[in-house]
């Protein structure tokens, strides 16, 4: 079983729509969770951390469900500029290393 | 502005060649990482270094070695390149935290290596 698994998508949504997707992780003891964003042919960049109680950053909302071992990302009022691959990232063993999901591709169309 | 640079954006090598990929960061970060990224597999950690001259194997170290002689520079070496090492290689760095906690990793632009 992979340490971090994501639905690859693609999710094709119109501008202004809401899109949400999940990722599951293998180690119930993991403590740190993140979403990174990777634009086409670019490097990954941190989008937001995911906190136990859930957190928002503008139009982006992240949730953590420890019981079911998944995290989610919701994007409201989608913009064309939100088109990217979103990487679910978990500090699986609570050390220096991160485990990356393969990414969920989101395409926002006009 | 934080910056991680990699020596080449695109590289084409032949099977059996020795390949050097270099990464430099200007943020005085202690930790540096080398990943490869392949479609459907995500980023996989090859090696990381938490201090000068220190290194630890990641999840897929076979066929690779690394060198960290200076804090700002982390090199990935393919001793004898093979076609299955064709991939996107990403370098990253982060500042040190206590074990069990985490600081953001900053990535370089990547090197797309093709081995013929």
PDB file of C-alpha atoms in Angstrom:
ATOM      1  CA  UNK A   1       0.000   0.000   0.000  1.00  0.00           C
ATOM      2  CA  UNK A   2       1.280   3.465  -0.848  1.00  0.00           C
ATOM      3  CA  UNK A   3       1.927   5.768   2.094  1.00  0.00           C
ATOM      4  CA  UNK A   4      -0.121   8.584   0.548  1.00  0.00           C
ATOM      5  CA  UNK A   5      -2.807   8.002  -2.061  1.00  0.00           C
ATOM      6  CA  UNK A   6      -4.750  10.528  -4.105  1.00  0.00           C
ATOM      7  CA  UNK A   7      -7.410  10.443  -6.762  1.00  0.00           C
ATOM      8  CA  UNK A   8      -5.442  11.576  -9.835  1.00  0.00           C
ATOM      9  CA  UNK A   9      -8.457  13.258 -11.424  1.00  0.00           C
ATOM     10  CA  UNK A  10      -8.528  15.214 -13.608  1.00  0.00           C
ATOM     11  CA  UNK A  11     -11.227  17.386 -12.146  1.00  0.00           C
ATOM     12  CA  UNK A  12     -12.522  19.673 -14.869  1.00  0.00           C
ATOM     13  CA  UNK A  13     -14.663  22.463 -13.433  1.00  0.00           C
ATOM     14  CA  UNK A  14     -16.079  25.761 -14.704  1.00  0.00           C
ATOM     15  CA  UNK A  15     -14.948  29.053 -13.246  1.00  0.00           C
ATOM     16  CA  UNK A  16     -16.806  29.854 -10.052  1.00  0.00           C
ATOM     17  CA  UNK A  17     -17.461  26.207  -9.175  1.00  0.00           C
ATOM     18  CA  UNK A  18     -16.460  24.451  -5.981  1.00  0.00           C
ATOM     19  CA  UNK A  19     -14.180  21.444  -6.243  1.00  0.00           C
ATOM     20  CA  UNK A  20     -13.052  19.115  -3.476  1.00  0.00           C
ATOM     21  CA  UNK A  21     -10.823  16.089  -3.316  1.00  0.00           C
ATOM     22  CA  UNK A  22      -9.241  13.837  -0.720  1.00  0.00           C
ATOM     23  CA  UNK A  23      -6.126  11.941   0.016  1.00  0.00           C
ATOM     24  CA  UNK A  24      -5.566   9.004   2.363  1.00  0.00           C
ATOM     25  CA  UNK A  25      -2.429   8.215   4.369  1.00  0.00           C
ATOM     26  CA  UNK A  26      -1.153   4.973   5.793  1.00  0.00           C
ATOM     27  CA  UNK A  27       0.235   5.801   9.245  1.00  0.00           C
ATOM     28  CA  UNK A  28      -2.313   6.701  11.901  1.00  0.00           C
ATOM     29  CA  UNK A  29       0.475   8.235  14.020  1.00  0.00           C
ATOM     30  CA  UNK A  30       1.409  10.865  11.406  1.00  0.00           C
ATOM     31  CA  UNK A  31       1.295  14.389  12.810  1.00  0.00           C
ATOM     32  CA  UNK A  32       1.948  16.834   9.975  1.00  0.00           C
ATOM     33  CA  UNK A  33      -0.052  17.294   6.799  1.00  0.00           C
ATOM     34  CA  UNK A  34       0.196  19.689   3.881  1.00  0.00           C
ATOM     35  CA  UNK A  35      -1.066  20.553   0.463  1.00  0.00           C
ATOM     36  CA  UNK A  36       1.477  21.603  -2.148  1.00  0.00           C
ATOM     37  CA  UNK A  37       0.595  23.037  -5.530  1.00  0.00           C
ATOM     38  CA  UNK A  38       2.523  22.225  -8.702  1.00  0.00           C
ATOM     39  CA  UNK A  39       1.886  24.170 -11.882  1.00  0.00           C
ATOM     40  CA  UNK A  40       2.624  22.551 -15.222  1.00  0.00           C
ATOM     41  CA  UNK A  41       6.391  22.157 -15.714  1.00  0.00           C
ATOM     42  CA  UNK A  42       7.118  23.947 -12.454  1.00  0.00           C
ATOM     43  CA  UNK A  43       8.334  22.948  -9.022  1.00  0.00           C
ATOM     44  CA  UNK A  44       5.988  22.178  -6.115  1.00  0.00           C
ATOM     45  CA  UNK A  45       5.233  25.001  -3.713  1.00  0.00           C
ATOM     46  CA  UNK A  46       3.559  24.898  -0.325  1.00  0.00           C
ATOM     47  CA  UNK A  47      -0.108  25.855  -0.571  1.00  0.00           C
ATOM     48  CA  UNK A  48      -1.111  25.344   3.041  1.00  0.00           C
ATOM     49  CA  UNK A  49      -0.611  23.252   6.111  1.00  0.00           C
ATOM     50  CA  UNK A  50      -3.508  21.192   7.409  1.00  0.00           C
ATOM     51  CA  UNK A  51      -4.403  21.563  11.062  1.00  0.00           C
ATOM     52  CA  UNK A  52      -6.395  19.191  13.219  1.00  0.00           C
ATOM     53  CA  UNK A  53      -9.364  21.506  13.514  1.00  0.00           C
ATOM     54  CA  UNK A  54      -9.393  22.359   9.809  1.00  0.00           C
ATOM     55  CA  UNK A  55      -8.243  25.661   8.367  1.00  0.00           C
ATOM     56  CA  UNK A  56      -8.980  28.144   5.626  1.00  0.00           C
ATOM     57  CA  UNK A  57      -6.773  30.295   3.474  1.00  0.00           C
ATOM     58  CA  UNK A  58      -8.939  32.524   1.341  1.00  0.00           C
ATOM     59  CA  UNK A  59     -10.881  30.286  -1.036  1.00  0.00           C
ATOM     60  CA  UNK A  60      -9.065  27.156   0.097  1.00  0.00           C
ATOM     61  CA  UNK A  61     -10.223  24.968   2.976  1.00  0.00           C
ATOM     62  CA  UNK A  62      -8.292  21.994   4.318  1.00  0.00           C
ATOM     63  CA  UNK A  63      -9.683  19.342   6.634  1.00  0.00           C
ATOM     64  CA  UNK A  64      -8.143  16.451   8.511  1.00  0.00           C
ATOM     65  CA  UNK A  65     -10.028  13.313   9.501  1.00  0.00           C
ATOM     66  CA  UNK A  66      -7.744  11.285  11.751  1.00  0.00           C
ATOM     67  CA  UNK A  67     -10.271   8.506  12.383  1.00  0.00           C
ATOM     68  CA  UNK A  68     -10.483   7.697   8.680  1.00  0.00           C
ATOM     69  CA  UNK A  69      -6.922   8.818   7.915  1.00  0.00           C
ATOM     70  CA  UNK A  70      -7.664  11.276   5.179  1.00  0.00           C
ATOM     71  CA  UNK A  71      -7.211  14.938   4.437  1.00  0.00           C
ATOM     72  CA  UNK A  72      -9.214  17.019   2.035  1.00  0.00           C
ATOM     73  CA  UNK A  73      -8.877  20.216   0.066  1.00  0.00           C
ATOM     74  CA  UNK A  74     -11.825  22.309  -1.059  1.00  0.00           C
ATOM     75  CA  UNK A  75     -11.522  25.186  -3.499  1.00  0.00           C
ATOM     76  CA  UNK A  76     -14.412  27.660  -3.624  1.00  0.00           C
ATOM     77  CA  UNK A  77     -15.170  30.064  -6.451  1.00  0.00           C
ATOM     78  CA  UNK A  78     -12.573  28.455  -8.713  1.00  0.00           C
ATOM     79  CA  UNK A  79     -10.381  30.702 -10.836  1.00  0.00           C
ATOM     80  CA  UNK A  80      -8.581  29.871 -14.062  1.00  0.00           C
ATOM     81  CA  UNK A  81      -5.348  30.366 -12.113  1.00  0.00           C
ATOM     82  CA  UNK A  82      -6.274  27.487  -9.787  1.00  0.00           C
ATOM     83  CA  UNK A  83      -5.536  25.026 -12.604  1.00  0.00           C
ATOM     84  CA  UNK A  84      -2.672  22.940 -11.272  1.00  0.00           C
ATOM     85  CA  UNK A  85      -1.768  19.614  -9.720  1.00  0.00           C
ATOM     86  CA  UNK A  86      -2.348  19.495  -5.977  1.00  0.00           C
ATOM     87  CA  UNK A  87       0.007  17.271  -4.026  1.00  0.00           C
ATOM     88  CA  UNK A  88      -1.009  15.753  -0.724  1.00  0.00           C
ATOM     89  CA  UNK A  89       2.030  15.634   1.553  1.00  0.00           C
ATOM     90  CA  UNK A  90       2.381  13.844   4.881  1.00  0.00           C
ATOM     91  CA  UNK A  91       5.207  13.656   7.363  1.00  0.00           C
ATOM     92  CA  UNK A  92       4.474   9.947   7.706  1.00  0.00           C
ATOM     93  CA  UNK A  93       7.048   9.012  10.339  1.00  0.00           C
ATOM     94  CA  UNK A  94       7.317  12.439  11.997  1.00  0.00           C
ATOM     95  CA  UNK A  95      10.918  12.924  10.958  1.00  0.00           C
ATOM     96  CA  UNK A  96      12.751  15.027   8.348  1.00  0.00           C
ATOM     97  CA  UNK A  97      11.166  13.221   5.437  1.00  0.00           C
ATOM     98  CA  UNK A  98       7.915  13.861   3.630  1.00  0.00           C
ATOM     99  CA  UNK A  99       5.772  11.421   1.677  1.00  0.00           C
ATOM    100  CA  UNK A 100       4.094  12.814  -1.414  1.00  0.00           C
ATOM    101  CA  UNK A 101       0.962  11.679  -3.150  1.00  0.00           C
ATOM    102  CA  UNK A 102       1.019  11.431  -6.934  1.00  0.00           C
ATOM    103  CA  UNK A 103      -1.182  14.516  -7.207  1.00  0.00           C
ATOM    104  CA  UNK A 104      -4.712  15.491  -8.180  1.00  0.00           C
ATOM    105  CA  UNK A 105      -5.024  17.506 -11.379  1.00  0.00           C
ATOM    106  CA  UNK A 106      -7.563  20.329 -11.431  1.00  0.00           C
ATOM    107  CA  UNK A 107      -8.448  22.182 -14.613  1.00  0.00           C
ATOM    108  CA  UNK A 108     -10.676  25.243 -14.369  1.00  0.00           C
ATOM    109  CA  UNK A 109     -12.296  26.260 -17.640  1.00  0.00           C
ATOM    110  CA  UNK A 110     -13.756  29.600 -18.658  1.00  0.00           C
TER     111      UNK A 110
ATOM    112  CA  UNK B   1      13.438  35.812  -1.860  1.00  0.00           C
ATOM    113  CA  UNK B   2      14.309  32.187  -1.192  1.00  0.00           C
ATOM    114  CA  UNK B   3      16.078  30.413  -3.978  1.00  0.00           C
ATOM    115  CA  UNK B   4      17.056  26.887  -4.914  1.00  0.00           C
ATOM    116  CA  UNK B   5      18.851  26.510  -8.211  1.00  0.00           C
ATOM    117  CA  UNK B   6      19.742  23.416 -10.193  1.00  0.00           C
ATOM    118  CA  UNK B   7      22.565  23.186 -12.665  1.00  0.00           C
ATOM    119  CA  UNK B   8      20.535  22.197 -15.723  1.00  0.00           C
ATOM    120  CA  UNK B   9      16.877  22.253 -16.768  1.00  0.00           C
ATOM    121  CA  UNK B  10      17.343  19.559 -19.403  1.00  0.00           C
ATOM    122  CA  UNK B  11      20.034  16.938 -19.735  1.00  0.00           C
ATOM    123  CA  UNK B  12      20.515  14.087 -22.217  1.00  0.00           C
ATOM    124  CA  UNK B  13      23.023  11.362 -21.405  1.00  0.00           C
ATOM    125  CA  UNK B  14      23.919   7.924 -22.724  1.00  0.00           C
ATOM    126  CA  UNK B  15      23.644   4.650 -20.862  1.00  0.00           C
ATOM    127  CA  UNK B  16      26.704   4.040 -18.718  1.00  0.00           C
ATOM    128  CA  UNK B  17      27.732   7.678 -18.426  1.00  0.00           C
ATOM    129  CA  UNK B  18      28.424   9.239 -15.043  1.00  0.00           C
ATOM    130  CA  UNK B  19      25.999  12.079 -14.411  1.00  0.00           C
ATOM    131  CA  UNK B  20      26.278  14.933 -11.931  1.00  0.00           C
ATOM    132  CA  UNK B  21      23.278  17.010 -10.909  1.00  0.00           C
ATOM    133  CA  UNK B  22      24.009  20.013  -8.754  1.00  0.00           C
ATOM    134  CA  UNK B  23      21.774  21.961  -6.435  1.00  0.00           C
ATOM    135  CA  UNK B  24      22.531  25.214  -4.628  1.00  0.00           C
ATOM    136  CA  UNK B  25      20.404  27.018  -2.049  1.00  0.00           C
ATOM    137  CA  UNK B  26      20.959  30.511  -0.703  1.00  0.00           C
ATOM    138  CA  UNK B  27      18.802  30.273   2.428  1.00  0.00           C
ATOM    139  CA  UNK B  28      21.410  28.801   4.794  1.00  0.00           C
ATOM    140  CA  UNK B  29      19.210  25.719   5.188  1.00  0.00           C
ATOM    141  CA  UNK B  30      20.567  22.688   7.026  1.00  0.00           C
ATOM    142  CA  UNK B  31      18.433  20.089   5.239  1.00  0.00           C
ATOM    143  CA  UNK B  32      18.665  19.279   1.552  1.00  0.00           C
ATOM    144  CA  UNK B  33      16.841  16.624  -0.441  1.00  0.00           C
ATOM    145  CA  UNK B  34      16.910  14.932  -3.817  1.00  0.00           C
ATOM    146  CA  UNK B  35      13.691  13.550  -5.286  1.00  0.00           C
ATOM    147  CA  UNK B  36      12.679  12.071  -8.576  1.00  0.00           C
ATOM    148  CA  UNK B  37       9.207  12.628  -9.959  1.00  0.00           C
ATOM    149  CA  UNK B  38       7.559  10.186 -12.344  1.00  0.00           C
ATOM    150  CA  UNK B  39       3.974  10.211 -13.659  1.00  0.00           C
ATOM    151  CA  UNK B  40       1.612   8.339 -11.393  1.00  0.00           C
ATOM    152  CA  UNK B  41       4.272   7.802  -8.735  1.00  0.00           C
ATOM    153  CA  UNK B  42       4.660  11.256  -7.278  1.00  0.00           C
ATOM    154  CA  UNK B  43       7.865  12.474  -5.704  1.00  0.00           C
ATOM    155  CA  UNK B  44      10.111   9.795  -4.293  1.00  0.00           C
ATOM    156  CA  UNK B  45      12.998  10.599  -1.998  1.00  0.00           C
ATOM    157  CA  UNK B  46      16.405   9.448  -3.210  1.00  0.00           C
ATOM    158  CA  UNK B  47      18.717  10.902  -0.553  1.00  0.00           C
ATOM    159  CA  UNK B  48      18.711  13.655   1.973  1.00  0.00           C
ATOM    160  CA  UNK B  49      21.308  15.481   4.005  1.00  0.00           C
ATOM    161  CA  UNK B  50      20.788  17.207   7.327  1.00  0.00           C
ATOM    162  CA  UNK B  51      24.273  18.674   7.620  1.00  0.00           C
ATOM    163  CA  UNK B  52      27.528  19.081   5.715  1.00  0.00           C
ATOM    164  CA  UNK B  53      29.053  15.688   4.924  1.00  0.00           C
ATOM    165  CA  UNK B  54      26.015  13.940   6.392  1.00  0.00           C
ATOM    166  CA  UNK B  55      23.645  11.939   4.239  1.00  0.00           C
ATOM    167  CA  UNK B  56      20.896   9.412   4.613  1.00  0.00           C
ATOM    168  CA  UNK B  57      19.269   7.106   2.125  1.00  0.00           C
ATOM    169  CA  UNK B  58      15.761   7.835   1.101  1.00  0.00           C
ATOM    170  CA  UNK B  59      13.283   5.395  -0.360  1.00  0.00           C
ATOM    171  CA  UNK B  60      15.029   4.717  -3.680  1.00  0.00           C
ATOM    172  CA  UNK B  61      18.812   5.212  -3.287  1.00  0.00           C
ATOM    173  CA  UNK B  62      19.915   2.370  -5.567  1.00  0.00           C
ATOM    174  CA  UNK B  63      22.013   3.588  -8.472  1.00  0.00           C
ATOM    175  CA  UNK B  64      22.596   7.012  -6.906  1.00  0.00           C
ATOM    176  CA  UNK B  65      25.061   8.641  -4.589  1.00  0.00           C
ATOM    177  CA  UNK B  66      25.300  12.150  -3.144  1.00  0.00           C
ATOM    178  CA  UNK B  67      27.854  14.620  -1.948  1.00  0.00           C
ATOM    179  CA  UNK B  68      27.538  17.549   0.409  1.00  0.00           C
ATOM    180  CA  UNK B  69      30.873  19.251   0.931  1.00  0.00           C
ATOM    181  CA  UNK B  70      29.406  22.704   1.579  1.00  0.00           C
ATOM    182  CA  UNK B  71      26.228  23.695   3.332  1.00  0.00           C
ATOM    183  CA  UNK B  72      24.704  25.378   0.306  1.00  0.00           C
ATOM    184  CA  UNK B  73      25.462  22.667  -2.259  1.00  0.00           C
ATOM    185  CA  UNK B  74      24.079  19.143  -2.618  1.00  0.00           C
ATOM    186  CA  UNK B  75      25.063  17.000  -5.575  1.00  0.00           C
ATOM    187  CA  UNK B  76      23.373  13.903  -6.930  1.00  0.00           C
ATOM    188  CA  UNK B  77      25.540  11.435  -8.820  1.00  0.00           C
ATOM    189  CA  UNK B  78      24.432   8.684 -11.137  1.00  0.00           C
ATOM    190  CA  UNK B  79      27.473   6.442 -11.260  1.00  0.00           C
ATOM    191  CA  UNK B  80      26.404   4.634 -14.432  1.00  0.00           C
ATOM    192  CA  UNK B  81      23.249   6.051 -15.932  1.00  0.00           C
ATOM    193  CA  UNK B  82      20.558   3.648 -17.066  1.00  0.00           C
ATOM    194  CA  UNK B  83      17.402   4.208 -19.092  1.00  0.00           C
ATOM    195  CA  UNK B  84      15.194   3.624 -16.036  1.00  0.00           C
ATOM    196  CA  UNK B  85      16.773   6.708 -14.471  1.00  0.00           C
ATOM    197  CA  UNK B  86      15.105   8.903 -17.077  1.00  0.00           C
ATOM    198  CA  UNK B  87      13.030  11.205 -14.906  1.00  0.00           C
ATOM    199  CA  UNK B  88      12.490  14.668 -13.478  1.00  0.00           C
ATOM    200  CA  UNK B  89      14.901  15.314 -10.619  1.00  0.00           C
ATOM    201  CA  UNK B  90      13.959  17.869  -7.983  1.00  0.00           C
ATOM    202  CA  UNK B  91      16.163  19.281  -5.278  1.00  0.00           C
ATOM    203  CA  UNK B  92      14.702  20.844  -2.128  1.00  0.00           C
ATOM    204  CA  UNK B  93      15.917  22.452   1.057  1.00  0.00           C
ATOM    205  CA  UNK B  94      14.454  23.266   4.454  1.00  0.00           C
ATOM    206  CA  UNK B  95      15.616  24.726   7.721  1.00  0.00           C
ATOM    207  CA  UNK B  96      16.233  22.486  10.684  1.00  0.00           C
ATOM    208  CA  UNK B  97      13.607  21.865  13.302  1.00  0.00           C
ATOM    209  CA  UNK B  98      13.381  19.517  16.207  1.00  0.00           C
ATOM    210  CA  UNK B  99      12.769  15.922  15.288  1.00  0.00           C
ATOM    211  CA  UNK B 100       9.087  15.300  14.835  1.00  0.00           C
ATOM    212  CA  UNK B 101       8.347  18.754  13.516  1.00  0.00           C
ATOM    213  CA  UNK B 102       8.603  20.181  10.070  1.00  0.00           C
ATOM    214  CA  UNK B 103       9.601  23.246   8.111  1.00  0.00           C
ATOM    215  CA  UNK B 104       8.505  24.007   4.577  1.00  0.00           C
ATOM    216  CA  UNK B 105      10.599  22.514   1.786  1.00  0.00           C
ATOM    217  CA  UNK B 106      11.582  24.850  -1.025  1.00  0.00           C
ATOM    218  CA  UNK B 107      12.135  23.247  -4.383  1.00  0.00           C
ATOM    219  CA  UNK B 108      14.407  23.999  -7.288  1.00  0.00           C
ATOM    220  CA  UNK B 109      13.013  24.161 -10.848  1.00  0.00           C
ATOM    221  CA  UNK B 110      13.971  20.557 -11.597  1.00  0.00           C
ATOM    222  CA  UNK B 111      16.234  18.813 -14.098  1.00  0.00           C
ATOM    223  CA  UNK B 112      14.621  16.650 -16.745  1.00  0.00           C
ATOM    224  CA  UNK B 113      17.137  13.901 -17.407  1.00  0.00           C
ATOM    225  CA  UNK B 114      16.853  11.625 -20.412  1.00  0.00           C
ATOM    226  CA  UNK B 115      19.109   8.582 -20.614  1.00  0.00           C
ATOM    227  CA  UNK B 116      19.375   7.080 -24.067  1.00  0.00           C
TER     228      UNK B 116
END
